[in-house]
Amino acid sequence: MRPVRRWKSVSNHDLWMWVSGATGFSCFVIIHFTKLLKNHLYAAMLQWTSNLFVFVIWGSAFLERQGFAKVIAFGGVVVPVIMATITIRKVLRTRHQT
């Protein structure tokens, strides 16, 4: 009988943290460094929605974690706020210039 391999499984919460982080960062990069979305208001709404998703997922992780993992989760809570602030400033600046 062959031994069964035990793969270290990623918890469901960790998987959602990876998915939300990749989604938020991808939206930020696409919106700020490409010209795919011409309407800045729609781009900002997309960015804010993805940041809210990241904030909720990482915020719940922050409440569950302990030790150094809590510090990492705190970074995941703070970064979307900074990204949303950058997006707001960009949208307000472009709306003011037009």
Tab-separated table of C-alpha atoms in Angstrom:
chain	number	residue	atom	x	y	z
A	1	MET	CA	0.000	0.000	0.000
A	2	ARG	CA	1.383	3.392	-1.019
A	3	PRO	CA	1.578	6.122	1.585
A	4	VAL	CA	-0.852	8.942	1.131
A	5	ARG	CA	0.772	12.304	0.577
A	6	ARG	CA	-0.426	15.012	2.867
A	7	TRP	CA	-0.274	18.402	1.238
A	8	LYS	CA	-0.165	21.387	3.452
A	9	SER	CA	-3.486	22.959	2.721
A	10	VAL	CA	-4.092	26.662	2.631
A	11	SER	CA	-6.903	27.693	4.914
A	12	ASN	CA	-9.990	29.191	3.353
A	13	HIS	CA	-9.237	32.504	5.035
A	14	ASP	CA	-5.709	32.607	3.651
A	15	LEU	CA	-7.033	31.866	0.182
A	16	TRP	CA	-9.469	34.798	0.392
A	17	MET	CA	-6.636	37.036	1.587
A	18	TRP	CA	-4.570	36.129	-1.485
A	19	VAL	CA	-7.514	36.593	-3.853
A	20	SER	CA	-8.531	39.952	-2.374
A	21	GLY	CA	-4.964	41.250	-2.301
A	22	ALA	CA	-4.353	40.269	-5.922
A	23	THR	CA	-7.674	41.796	-6.976
A	24	GLY	CA	-7.063	45.093	-5.184
A	25	PHE	CA	-3.500	45.446	-6.433
A	26	SER	CA	-4.445	44.503	-10.005
A	27	CYS	CA	-7.252	47.068	-10.070
A	28	PHE	CA	-4.934	49.728	-8.686
A	29	VAL	CA	-2.241	49.047	-11.286
A	30	ILE	CA	-4.700	48.848	-14.188
A	31	ILE	CA	-6.473	52.050	-13.207
A	32	HIS	CA	-3.414	54.146	-12.439
A	33	PHE	CA	-0.885	52.951	-14.996
A	34	THR	CA	-2.970	52.170	-18.084
A	35	LYS	CA	-5.531	54.012	-20.151
A	36	LEU	CA	-8.076	51.163	-20.278
A	37	LEU	CA	-10.752	53.047	-18.363
A	38	LYS	CA	-11.258	56.483	-19.872
A	39	ASN	CA	-13.923	57.587	-17.399
A	40	HIS	CA	-12.138	58.374	-14.144
A	41	LEU	CA	-15.317	58.214	-12.074
A	42	TYR	CA	-16.017	54.614	-13.126
A	43	ALA	CA	-12.388	53.728	-12.515
A	44	ALA	CA	-12.580	55.234	-9.028
A	45	MET	CA	-15.771	53.333	-8.248
A	46	LEU	CA	-14.137	50.087	-9.374
A	47	GLN	CA	-11.081	50.828	-7.236
A	48	TRP	CA	-13.148	51.737	-4.173
A	49	THR	CA	-15.190	48.549	-4.508
A	50	SER	CA	-12.109	46.371	-4.748
A	51	ASN	CA	-10.526	48.225	-1.822
A	52	LEU	CA	-13.637	47.621	0.269
A	53	PHE	CA	-13.374	43.908	-0.570
A	54	VAL	CA	-9.713	43.869	0.497
A	55	PHE	CA	-10.432	45.896	3.638
A	56	VAL	CA	-13.206	43.548	4.802
A	57	ILE	CA	-11.242	40.344	4.144
A	58	TRP	CA	-8.004	41.552	5.712
A	59	GLY	CA	-9.857	43.253	8.570
A	60	SER	CA	-11.470	39.966	9.549
A	61	ALA	CA	-8.046	38.315	9.284
A	62	PHE	CA	-6.632	40.999	11.582
A	63	LEU	CA	-9.238	40.148	14.216
A	64	GLU	CA	-8.422	36.421	14.043
A	65	ARG	CA	-4.620	36.467	13.817
A	66	GLN	CA	-2.049	36.561	16.568
A	67	GLY	CA	1.584	37.579	16.723
A	68	PHE	CA	3.432	38.543	13.549
A	69	ALA	CA	0.521	37.401	11.378
A	70	LYS	CA	-1.541	40.142	13.005
A	71	VAL	CA	1.059	42.727	11.926
A	72	ILE	CA	0.875	41.451	8.338
A	73	ALA	CA	-2.932	41.548	8.421
A	74	PHE	CA	-2.799	45.105	9.787
A	75	GLY	CA	-0.767	46.086	6.735
A	76	GLY	CA	-3.477	44.551	4.584
A	77	VAL	CA	-6.013	46.770	6.333
A	78	VAL	CA	-3.981	49.981	5.997
A	79	VAL	CA	-2.846	49.602	2.373
A	80	PRO	CA	-6.366	49.722	0.831
A	81	VAL	CA	-7.060	52.945	2.718
A	82	ILE	CA	-3.889	54.482	1.269
A	83	MET	CA	-4.762	53.205	-2.218
A	84	ALA	CA	-8.293	54.630	-1.940
A	85	THR	CA	-6.868	57.988	-0.861
A	86	ILE	CA	-4.563	58.060	-3.886
A	87	THR	CA	-7.510	57.221	-6.142
A	88	ILE	CA	-9.703	59.935	-4.620
A	89	ARG	CA	-6.970	62.535	-5.082
A	90	LYS	CA	-6.443	61.475	-8.703
A	91	VAL	CA	-10.159	61.614	-9.514
A	92	LEU	CA	-10.612	64.987	-7.832
A	93	ARG	CA	-7.543	66.371	-9.605
A	94	THR	CA	-8.711	65.180	-13.039
A	95	ARG	CA	-12.278	66.384	-12.434
A	96	HIS	CA	-10.948	69.783	-11.378
A	97	GLN	CA	-8.771	70.132	-14.488
A	98	THR	CA	-11.611	69.478	-16.938
